[in-house]
PDB file of C-alpha atoms and ligand atoms in Angstrom:
ATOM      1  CA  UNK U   1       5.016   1.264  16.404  1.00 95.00           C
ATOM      2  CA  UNK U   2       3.445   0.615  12.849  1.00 98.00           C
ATOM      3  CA  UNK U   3       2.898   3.062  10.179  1.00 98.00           C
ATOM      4  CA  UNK U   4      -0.560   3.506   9.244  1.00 99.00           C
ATOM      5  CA  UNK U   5      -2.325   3.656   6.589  1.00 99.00           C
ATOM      6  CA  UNK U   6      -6.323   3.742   6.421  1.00 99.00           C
ATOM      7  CA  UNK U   7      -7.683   3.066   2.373  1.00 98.00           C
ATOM      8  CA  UNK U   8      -9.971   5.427   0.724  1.00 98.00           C
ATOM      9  CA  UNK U   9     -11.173   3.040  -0.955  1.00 98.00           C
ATOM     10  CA  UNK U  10     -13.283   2.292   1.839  1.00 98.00           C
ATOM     11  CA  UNK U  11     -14.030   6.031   1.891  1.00 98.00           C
ATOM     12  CA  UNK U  12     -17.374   8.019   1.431  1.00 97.00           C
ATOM     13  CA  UNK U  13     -17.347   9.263  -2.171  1.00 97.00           C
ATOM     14  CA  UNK U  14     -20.379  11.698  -1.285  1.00 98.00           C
ATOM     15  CA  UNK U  15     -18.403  13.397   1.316  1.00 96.00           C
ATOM     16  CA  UNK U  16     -14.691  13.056   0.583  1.00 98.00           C
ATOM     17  CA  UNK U  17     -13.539  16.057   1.867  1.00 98.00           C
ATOM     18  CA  UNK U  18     -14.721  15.193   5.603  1.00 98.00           C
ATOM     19  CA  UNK U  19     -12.729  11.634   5.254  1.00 98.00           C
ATOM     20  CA  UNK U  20      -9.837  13.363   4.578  1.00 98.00           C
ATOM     21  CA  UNK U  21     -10.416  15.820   7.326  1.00 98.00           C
ATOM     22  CA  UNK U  22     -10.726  13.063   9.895  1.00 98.00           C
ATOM     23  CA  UNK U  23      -7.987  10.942   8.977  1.00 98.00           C
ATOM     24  CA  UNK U  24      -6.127  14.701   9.228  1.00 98.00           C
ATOM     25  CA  UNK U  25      -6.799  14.651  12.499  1.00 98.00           C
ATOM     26  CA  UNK U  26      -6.111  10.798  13.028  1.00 98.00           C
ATOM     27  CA  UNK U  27      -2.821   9.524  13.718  1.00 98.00           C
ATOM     28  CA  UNK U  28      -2.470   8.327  10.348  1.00 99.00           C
ATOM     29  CA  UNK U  29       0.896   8.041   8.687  1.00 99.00           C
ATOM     30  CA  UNK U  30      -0.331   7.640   4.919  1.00 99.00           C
ATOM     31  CA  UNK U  31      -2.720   8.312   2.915  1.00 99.00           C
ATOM     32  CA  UNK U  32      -3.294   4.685   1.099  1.00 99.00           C
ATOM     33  CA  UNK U  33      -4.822   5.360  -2.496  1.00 99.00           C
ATOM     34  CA  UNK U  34      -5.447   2.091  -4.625  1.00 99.00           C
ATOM     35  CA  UNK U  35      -5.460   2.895  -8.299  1.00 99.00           C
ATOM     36  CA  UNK U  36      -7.574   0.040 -10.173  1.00 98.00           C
ATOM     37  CA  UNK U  37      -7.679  -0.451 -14.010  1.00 98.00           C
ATOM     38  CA  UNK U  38     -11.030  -3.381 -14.425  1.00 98.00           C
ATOM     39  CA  UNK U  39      -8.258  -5.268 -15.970  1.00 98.00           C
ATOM     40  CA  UNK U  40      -4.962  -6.515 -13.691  1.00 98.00           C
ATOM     41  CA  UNK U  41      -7.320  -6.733 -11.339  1.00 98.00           C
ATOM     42  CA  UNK U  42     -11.398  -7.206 -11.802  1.00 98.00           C
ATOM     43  CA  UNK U  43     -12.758  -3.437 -10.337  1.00 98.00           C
ATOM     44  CA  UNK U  44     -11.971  -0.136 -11.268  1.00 98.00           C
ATOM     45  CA  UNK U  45     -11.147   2.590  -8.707  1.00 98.00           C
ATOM     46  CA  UNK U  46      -9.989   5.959  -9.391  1.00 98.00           C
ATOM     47  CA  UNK U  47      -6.846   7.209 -11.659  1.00 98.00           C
ATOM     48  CA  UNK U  48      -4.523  10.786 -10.929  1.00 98.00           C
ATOM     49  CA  UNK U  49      -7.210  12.999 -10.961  1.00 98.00           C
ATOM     50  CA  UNK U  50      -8.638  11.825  -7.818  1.00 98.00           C
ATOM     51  CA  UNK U  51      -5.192  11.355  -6.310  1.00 98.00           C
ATOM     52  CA  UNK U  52      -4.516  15.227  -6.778  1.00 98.00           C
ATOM     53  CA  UNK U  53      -7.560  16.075  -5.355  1.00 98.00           C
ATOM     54  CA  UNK U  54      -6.160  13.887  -2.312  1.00 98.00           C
ATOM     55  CA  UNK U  55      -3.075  15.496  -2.570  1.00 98.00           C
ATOM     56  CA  UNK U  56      -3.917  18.948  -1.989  1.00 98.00           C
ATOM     57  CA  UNK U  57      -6.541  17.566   0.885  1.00 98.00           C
ATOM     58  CA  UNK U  58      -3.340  16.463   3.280  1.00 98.00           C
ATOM     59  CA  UNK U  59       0.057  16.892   3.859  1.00 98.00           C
ATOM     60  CA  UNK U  60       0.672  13.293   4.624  1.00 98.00           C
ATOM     61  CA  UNK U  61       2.481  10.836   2.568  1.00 99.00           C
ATOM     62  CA  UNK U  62       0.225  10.294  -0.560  1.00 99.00           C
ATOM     63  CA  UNK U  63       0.952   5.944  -0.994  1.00 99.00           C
ATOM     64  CA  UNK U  64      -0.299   4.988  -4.221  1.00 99.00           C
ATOM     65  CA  UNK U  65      -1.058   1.478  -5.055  1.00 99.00           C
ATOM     66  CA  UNK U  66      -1.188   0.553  -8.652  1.00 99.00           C
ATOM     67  CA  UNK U  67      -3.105  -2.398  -9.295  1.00 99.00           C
ATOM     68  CA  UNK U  68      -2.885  -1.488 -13.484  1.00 99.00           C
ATOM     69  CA  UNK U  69      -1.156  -3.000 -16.211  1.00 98.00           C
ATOM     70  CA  UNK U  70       1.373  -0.883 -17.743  1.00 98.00           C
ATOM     71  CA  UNK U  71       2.466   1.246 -14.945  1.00 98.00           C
ATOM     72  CA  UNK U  72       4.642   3.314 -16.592  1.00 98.00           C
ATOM     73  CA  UNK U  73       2.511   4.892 -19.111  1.00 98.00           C
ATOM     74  CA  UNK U  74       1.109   6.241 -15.921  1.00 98.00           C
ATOM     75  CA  UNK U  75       4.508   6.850 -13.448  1.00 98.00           C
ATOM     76  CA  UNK U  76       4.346  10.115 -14.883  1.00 98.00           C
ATOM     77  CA  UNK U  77       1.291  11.575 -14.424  1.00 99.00           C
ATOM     78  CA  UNK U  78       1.045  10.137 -10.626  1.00 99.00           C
ATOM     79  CA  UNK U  79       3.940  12.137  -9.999  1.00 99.00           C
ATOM     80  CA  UNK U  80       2.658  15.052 -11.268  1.00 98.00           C
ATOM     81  CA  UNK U  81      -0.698  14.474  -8.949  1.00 99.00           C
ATOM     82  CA  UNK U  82       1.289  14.493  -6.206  1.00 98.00           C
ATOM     83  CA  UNK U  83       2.395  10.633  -5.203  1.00 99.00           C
ATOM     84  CA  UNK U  84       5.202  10.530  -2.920  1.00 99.00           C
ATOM     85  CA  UNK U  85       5.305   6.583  -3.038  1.00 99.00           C
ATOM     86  CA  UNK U  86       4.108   4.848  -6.082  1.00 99.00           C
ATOM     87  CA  UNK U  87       3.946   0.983  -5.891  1.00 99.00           C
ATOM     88  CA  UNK U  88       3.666  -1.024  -9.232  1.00 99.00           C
ATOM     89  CA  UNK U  89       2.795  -4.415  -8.930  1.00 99.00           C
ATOM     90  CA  UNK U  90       5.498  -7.877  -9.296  1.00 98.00           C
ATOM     91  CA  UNK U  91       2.528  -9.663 -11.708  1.00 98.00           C
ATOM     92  CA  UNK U  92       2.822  -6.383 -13.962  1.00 98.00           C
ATOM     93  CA  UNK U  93       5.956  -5.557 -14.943  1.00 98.00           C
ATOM     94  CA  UNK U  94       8.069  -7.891 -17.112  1.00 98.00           C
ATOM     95  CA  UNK U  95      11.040  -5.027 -16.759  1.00 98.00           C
ATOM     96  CA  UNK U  96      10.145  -4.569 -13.177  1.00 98.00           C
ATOM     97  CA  UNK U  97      14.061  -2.734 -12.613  1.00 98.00           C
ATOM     98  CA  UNK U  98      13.467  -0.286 -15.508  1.00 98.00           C
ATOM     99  CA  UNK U  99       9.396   0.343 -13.256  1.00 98.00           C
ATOM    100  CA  UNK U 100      11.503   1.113 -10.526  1.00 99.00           C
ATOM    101  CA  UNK U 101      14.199   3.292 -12.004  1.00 98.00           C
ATOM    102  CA  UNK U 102      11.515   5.171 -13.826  1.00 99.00           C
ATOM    103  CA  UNK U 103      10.002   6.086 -10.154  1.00 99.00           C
ATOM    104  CA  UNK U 104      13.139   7.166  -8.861  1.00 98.00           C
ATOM    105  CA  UNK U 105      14.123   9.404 -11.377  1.00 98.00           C
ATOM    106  CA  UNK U 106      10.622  10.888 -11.163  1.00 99.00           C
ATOM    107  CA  UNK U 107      11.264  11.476  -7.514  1.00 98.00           C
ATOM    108  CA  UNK U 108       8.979   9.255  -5.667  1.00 99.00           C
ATOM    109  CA  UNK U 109       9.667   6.502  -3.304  1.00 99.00           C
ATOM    110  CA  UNK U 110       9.342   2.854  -5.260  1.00 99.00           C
ATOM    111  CA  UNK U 111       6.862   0.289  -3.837  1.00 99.00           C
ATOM    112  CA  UNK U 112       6.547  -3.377  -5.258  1.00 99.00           C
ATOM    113  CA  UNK U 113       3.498  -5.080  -4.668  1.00 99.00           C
ATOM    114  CA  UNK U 114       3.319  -8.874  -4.114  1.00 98.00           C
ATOM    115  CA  UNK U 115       0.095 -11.460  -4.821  1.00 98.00           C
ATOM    116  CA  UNK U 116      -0.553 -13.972  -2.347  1.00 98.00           C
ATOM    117  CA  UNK U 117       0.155 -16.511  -4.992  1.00 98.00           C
ATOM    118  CA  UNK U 118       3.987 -14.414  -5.683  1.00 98.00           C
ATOM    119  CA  UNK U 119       6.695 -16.367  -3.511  1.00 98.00           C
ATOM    120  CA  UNK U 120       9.153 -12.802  -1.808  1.00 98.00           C
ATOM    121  CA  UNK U 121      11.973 -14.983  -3.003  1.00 98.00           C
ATOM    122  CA  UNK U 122      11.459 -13.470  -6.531  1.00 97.00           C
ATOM    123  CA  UNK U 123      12.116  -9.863  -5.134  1.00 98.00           C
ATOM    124  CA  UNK U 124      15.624 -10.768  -4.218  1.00 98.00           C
ATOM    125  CA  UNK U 125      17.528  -8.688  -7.047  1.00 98.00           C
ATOM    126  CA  UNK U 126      15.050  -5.662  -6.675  1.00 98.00           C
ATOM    127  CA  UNK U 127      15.140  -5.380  -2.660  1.00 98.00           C
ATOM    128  CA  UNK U 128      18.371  -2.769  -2.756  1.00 98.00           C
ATOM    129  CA  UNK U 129      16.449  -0.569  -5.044  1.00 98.00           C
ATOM    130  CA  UNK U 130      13.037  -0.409  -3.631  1.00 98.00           C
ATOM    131  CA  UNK U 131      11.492   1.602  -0.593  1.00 99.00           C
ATOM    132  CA  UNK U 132       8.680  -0.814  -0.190  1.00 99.00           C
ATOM    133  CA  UNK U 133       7.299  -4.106  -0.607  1.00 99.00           C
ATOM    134  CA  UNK U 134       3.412  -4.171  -0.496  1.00 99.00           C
ATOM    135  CA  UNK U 135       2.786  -7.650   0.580  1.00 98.00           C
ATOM    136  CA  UNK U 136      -0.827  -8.388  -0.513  1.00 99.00           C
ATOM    137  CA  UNK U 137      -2.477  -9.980   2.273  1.00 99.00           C
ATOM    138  CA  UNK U 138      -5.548 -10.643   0.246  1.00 98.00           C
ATOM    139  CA  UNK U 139      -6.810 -11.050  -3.711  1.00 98.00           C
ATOM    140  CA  UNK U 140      -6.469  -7.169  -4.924  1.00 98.00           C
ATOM    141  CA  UNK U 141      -9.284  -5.739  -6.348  1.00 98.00           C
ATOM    142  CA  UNK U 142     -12.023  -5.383  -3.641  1.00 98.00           C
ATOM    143  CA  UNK U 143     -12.234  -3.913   0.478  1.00 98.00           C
ATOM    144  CA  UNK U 144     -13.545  -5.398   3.060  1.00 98.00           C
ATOM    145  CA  UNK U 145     -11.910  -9.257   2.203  1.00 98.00           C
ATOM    146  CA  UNK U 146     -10.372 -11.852   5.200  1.00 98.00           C
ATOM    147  CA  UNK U 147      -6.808 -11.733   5.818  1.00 99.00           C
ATOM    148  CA  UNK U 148      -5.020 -14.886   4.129  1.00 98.00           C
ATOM    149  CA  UNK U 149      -3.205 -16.814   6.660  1.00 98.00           C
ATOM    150  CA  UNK U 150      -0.174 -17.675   4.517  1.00 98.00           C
ATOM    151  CA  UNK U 151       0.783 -14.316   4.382  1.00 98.00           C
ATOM    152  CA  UNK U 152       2.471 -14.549   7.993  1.00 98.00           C
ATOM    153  CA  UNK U 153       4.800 -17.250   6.558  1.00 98.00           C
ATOM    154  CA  UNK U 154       5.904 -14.981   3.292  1.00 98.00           C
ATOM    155  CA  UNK U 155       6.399 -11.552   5.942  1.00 98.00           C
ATOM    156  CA  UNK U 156       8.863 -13.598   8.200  1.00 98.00           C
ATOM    157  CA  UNK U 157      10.832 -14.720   5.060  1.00 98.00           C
ATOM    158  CA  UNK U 158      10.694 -11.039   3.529  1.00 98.00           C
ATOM    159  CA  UNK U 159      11.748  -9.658   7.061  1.00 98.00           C
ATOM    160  CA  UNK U 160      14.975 -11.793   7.345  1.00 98.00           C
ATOM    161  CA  UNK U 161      15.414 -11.188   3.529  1.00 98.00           C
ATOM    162  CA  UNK U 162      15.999  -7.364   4.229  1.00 98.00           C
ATOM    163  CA  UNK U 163      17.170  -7.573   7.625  1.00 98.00           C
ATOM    164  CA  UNK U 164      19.804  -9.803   6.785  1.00 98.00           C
ATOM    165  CA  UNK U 165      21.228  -7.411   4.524  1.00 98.00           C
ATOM    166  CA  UNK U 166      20.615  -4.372   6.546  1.00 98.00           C
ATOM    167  CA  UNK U 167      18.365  -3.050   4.009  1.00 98.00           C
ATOM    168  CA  UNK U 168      15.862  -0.100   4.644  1.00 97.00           C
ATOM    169  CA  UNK U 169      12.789  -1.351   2.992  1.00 98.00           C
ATOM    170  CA  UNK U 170       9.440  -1.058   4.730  1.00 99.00           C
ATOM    171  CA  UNK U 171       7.038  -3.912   4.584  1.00 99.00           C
ATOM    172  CA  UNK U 172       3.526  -2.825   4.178  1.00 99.00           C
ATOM    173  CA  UNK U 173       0.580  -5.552   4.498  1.00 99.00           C
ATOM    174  CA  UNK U 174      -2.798  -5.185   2.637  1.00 99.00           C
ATOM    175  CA  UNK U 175      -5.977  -6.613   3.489  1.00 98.00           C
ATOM    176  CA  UNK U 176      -7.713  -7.810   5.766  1.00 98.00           C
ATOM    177  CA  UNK U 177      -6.237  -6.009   8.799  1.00 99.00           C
ATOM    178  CA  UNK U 178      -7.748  -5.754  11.645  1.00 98.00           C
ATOM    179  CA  UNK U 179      -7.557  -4.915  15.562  1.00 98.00           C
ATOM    180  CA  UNK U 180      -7.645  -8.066  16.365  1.00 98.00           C
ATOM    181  CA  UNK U 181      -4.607  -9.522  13.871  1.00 98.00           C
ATOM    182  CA  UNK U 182      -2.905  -6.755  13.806  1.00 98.00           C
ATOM    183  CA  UNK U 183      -0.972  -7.473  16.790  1.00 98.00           C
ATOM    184  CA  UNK U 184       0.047 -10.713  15.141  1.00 98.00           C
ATOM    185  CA  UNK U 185       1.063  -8.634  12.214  1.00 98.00           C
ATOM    186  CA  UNK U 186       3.704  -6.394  13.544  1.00 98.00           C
ATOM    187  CA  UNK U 187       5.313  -9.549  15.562  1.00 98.00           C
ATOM    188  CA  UNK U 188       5.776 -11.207  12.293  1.00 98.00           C
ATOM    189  CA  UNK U 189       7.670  -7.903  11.103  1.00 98.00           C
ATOM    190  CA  UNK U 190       5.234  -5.543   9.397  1.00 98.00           C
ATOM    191  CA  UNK U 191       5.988  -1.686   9.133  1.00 99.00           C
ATOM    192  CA  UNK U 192       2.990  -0.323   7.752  1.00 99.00           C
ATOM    193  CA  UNK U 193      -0.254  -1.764   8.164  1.00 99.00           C
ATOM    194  CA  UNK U 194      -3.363  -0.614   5.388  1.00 99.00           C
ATOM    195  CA  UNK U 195      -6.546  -0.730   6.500  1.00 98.00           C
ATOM    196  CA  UNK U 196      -9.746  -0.204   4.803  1.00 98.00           C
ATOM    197  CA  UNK U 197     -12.832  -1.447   6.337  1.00 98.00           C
ATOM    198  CA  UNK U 198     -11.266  -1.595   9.664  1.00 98.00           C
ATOM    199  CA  UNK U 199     -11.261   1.907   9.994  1.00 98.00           C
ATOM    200  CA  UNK U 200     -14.036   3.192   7.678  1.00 98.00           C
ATOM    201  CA  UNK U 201     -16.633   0.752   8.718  1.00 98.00           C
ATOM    202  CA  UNK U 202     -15.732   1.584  12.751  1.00 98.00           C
ATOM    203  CA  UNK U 203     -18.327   3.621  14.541  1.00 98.00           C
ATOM    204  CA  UNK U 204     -14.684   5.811  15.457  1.00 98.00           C
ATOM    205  CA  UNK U 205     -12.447   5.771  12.927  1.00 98.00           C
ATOM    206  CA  UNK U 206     -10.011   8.063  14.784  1.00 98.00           C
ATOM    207  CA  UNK U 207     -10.352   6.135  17.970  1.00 98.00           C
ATOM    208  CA  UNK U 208      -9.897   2.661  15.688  1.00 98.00           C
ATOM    209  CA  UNK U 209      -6.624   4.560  14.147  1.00 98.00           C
ATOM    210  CA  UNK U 210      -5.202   5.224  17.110  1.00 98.00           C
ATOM    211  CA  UNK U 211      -6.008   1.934  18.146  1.00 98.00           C
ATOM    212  CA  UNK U 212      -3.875   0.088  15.682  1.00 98.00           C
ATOM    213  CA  UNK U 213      -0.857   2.640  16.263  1.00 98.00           C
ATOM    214  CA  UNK U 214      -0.781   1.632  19.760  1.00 97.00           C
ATOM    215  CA  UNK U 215      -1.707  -2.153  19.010  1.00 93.00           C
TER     216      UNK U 215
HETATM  217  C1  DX5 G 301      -7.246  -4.258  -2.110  1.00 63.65           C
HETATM  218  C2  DX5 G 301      -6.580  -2.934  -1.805  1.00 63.65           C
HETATM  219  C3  DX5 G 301      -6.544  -2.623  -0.372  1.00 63.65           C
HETATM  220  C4  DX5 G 301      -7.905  -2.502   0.276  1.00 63.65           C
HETATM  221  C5  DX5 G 301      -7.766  -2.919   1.698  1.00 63.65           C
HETATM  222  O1  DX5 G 301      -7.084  -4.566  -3.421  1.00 63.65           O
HETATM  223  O2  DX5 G 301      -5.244  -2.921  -2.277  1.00 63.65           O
HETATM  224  O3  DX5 G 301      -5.752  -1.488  -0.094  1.00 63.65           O
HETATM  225  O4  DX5 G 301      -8.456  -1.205   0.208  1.00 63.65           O
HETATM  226  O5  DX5 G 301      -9.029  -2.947   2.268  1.00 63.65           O
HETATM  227  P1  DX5 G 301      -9.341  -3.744   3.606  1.00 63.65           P
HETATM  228  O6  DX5 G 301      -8.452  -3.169   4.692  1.00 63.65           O
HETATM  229  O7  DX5 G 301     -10.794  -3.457   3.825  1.00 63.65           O
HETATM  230  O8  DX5 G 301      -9.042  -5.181   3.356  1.00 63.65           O
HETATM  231 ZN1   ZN G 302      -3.891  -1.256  -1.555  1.00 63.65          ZN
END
């Protein structure tokens, strides 16, 4: 069975605090929180404030997503919002190993996010440090986007990358996901499965949820 974990970006900012109830409530694993700077990637999201205010709305696994340049100017004060994962992205860090060691020694679980464009090969000498690779399924920046095909190709390769070293990494896929690919998805050796619209944009978010845990 997949992890899941619904996006608040595709959240109701007038009524946060009944999103979080319902997902609660859900069957939903994480809590996925995409941090966006208007510059490594063209929109701008929320920064640690609103992740505390997640943070003290659930005792699930906070999973931040940095899509920001410079991600450890910021390692820091995620941590001290309450991130139990924090993912920095491939594209942003030239000293990608010193990202990662940063996040350990801050406590939280490292992530390292992938573009579409990013072959997995290029994660080879990071895989025995990391928790998670966030393979970006679509452009980041925006909800509500189609799944890029390719991506299947690049989750089969990362999936015999780790497996053939008995590694422990999760693969998490983001964008696009849906109930009808999802399936699809977890064949090709996904973990964790984000969703955004998928859920938010259902008429039953916890029914859709469940859904995609059982898929
Ligand atoms: C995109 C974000 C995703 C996004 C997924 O840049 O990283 O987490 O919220 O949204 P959907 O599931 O709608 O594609
Ligand atoms: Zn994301």
């Amino acid at each position: 069975m997949p992890l899941i974990a619904p996006s608040l970006l595709s959240a109701n900012y007038l009524n946060l605090e009944a999103d979080c109830k319902m997902l609660n409530e859900s069957e939903a694993d994480w809590f996925h929180l995409d941090v966006m700077d208007g510059n490594f990637v063209p929109n701008i999201s929320f920064g640690p404030m609103l992740v505390e205010c997640f943070r003290k709305a659930t005792t699930k696994t906070c999973d931040v997503h940095l899509m920001i340049e410079s991600p450890g100017l910021y390692a820091e004060a995620f941590k001290k919002a309450g991130a139990d994962i924090l993912t920095v992205h491939f594209e942003a860090c030239p000293h990608l190993h010193r990202n990662i060691q940063q996040i350990k020694d801050l406590g939280m679980q490292a992530g390292v996010a992938v573009n579409p464009h990013t072959p997995v090969e290029g994660l080879k000498d990071v895989l025995a440090d990391i928790d998670l690779v966030c393979l970006m399924s679509v452009n980041p920046g925006f909800g509500g986007q189609s799944f890029i095909p390719h991506t299947l190709h690049k989750l089969k390769q990362l999936r015999e990358m780790i497996d053939e070293r008995s590694l422990q990494v999760k693969i998490e896929i983001d964008g696009g996901v849906t109930l009808e690919n999802a399936r699809t998805i977890v064949d090709a050796g996904a973990d964790v499965l984000v969703a955004g619209n998928t859920v938010f944009r259902s008429s039953n978010p916890k029914s859709t949820i469940a859904a995609l845990k059982k898929i």
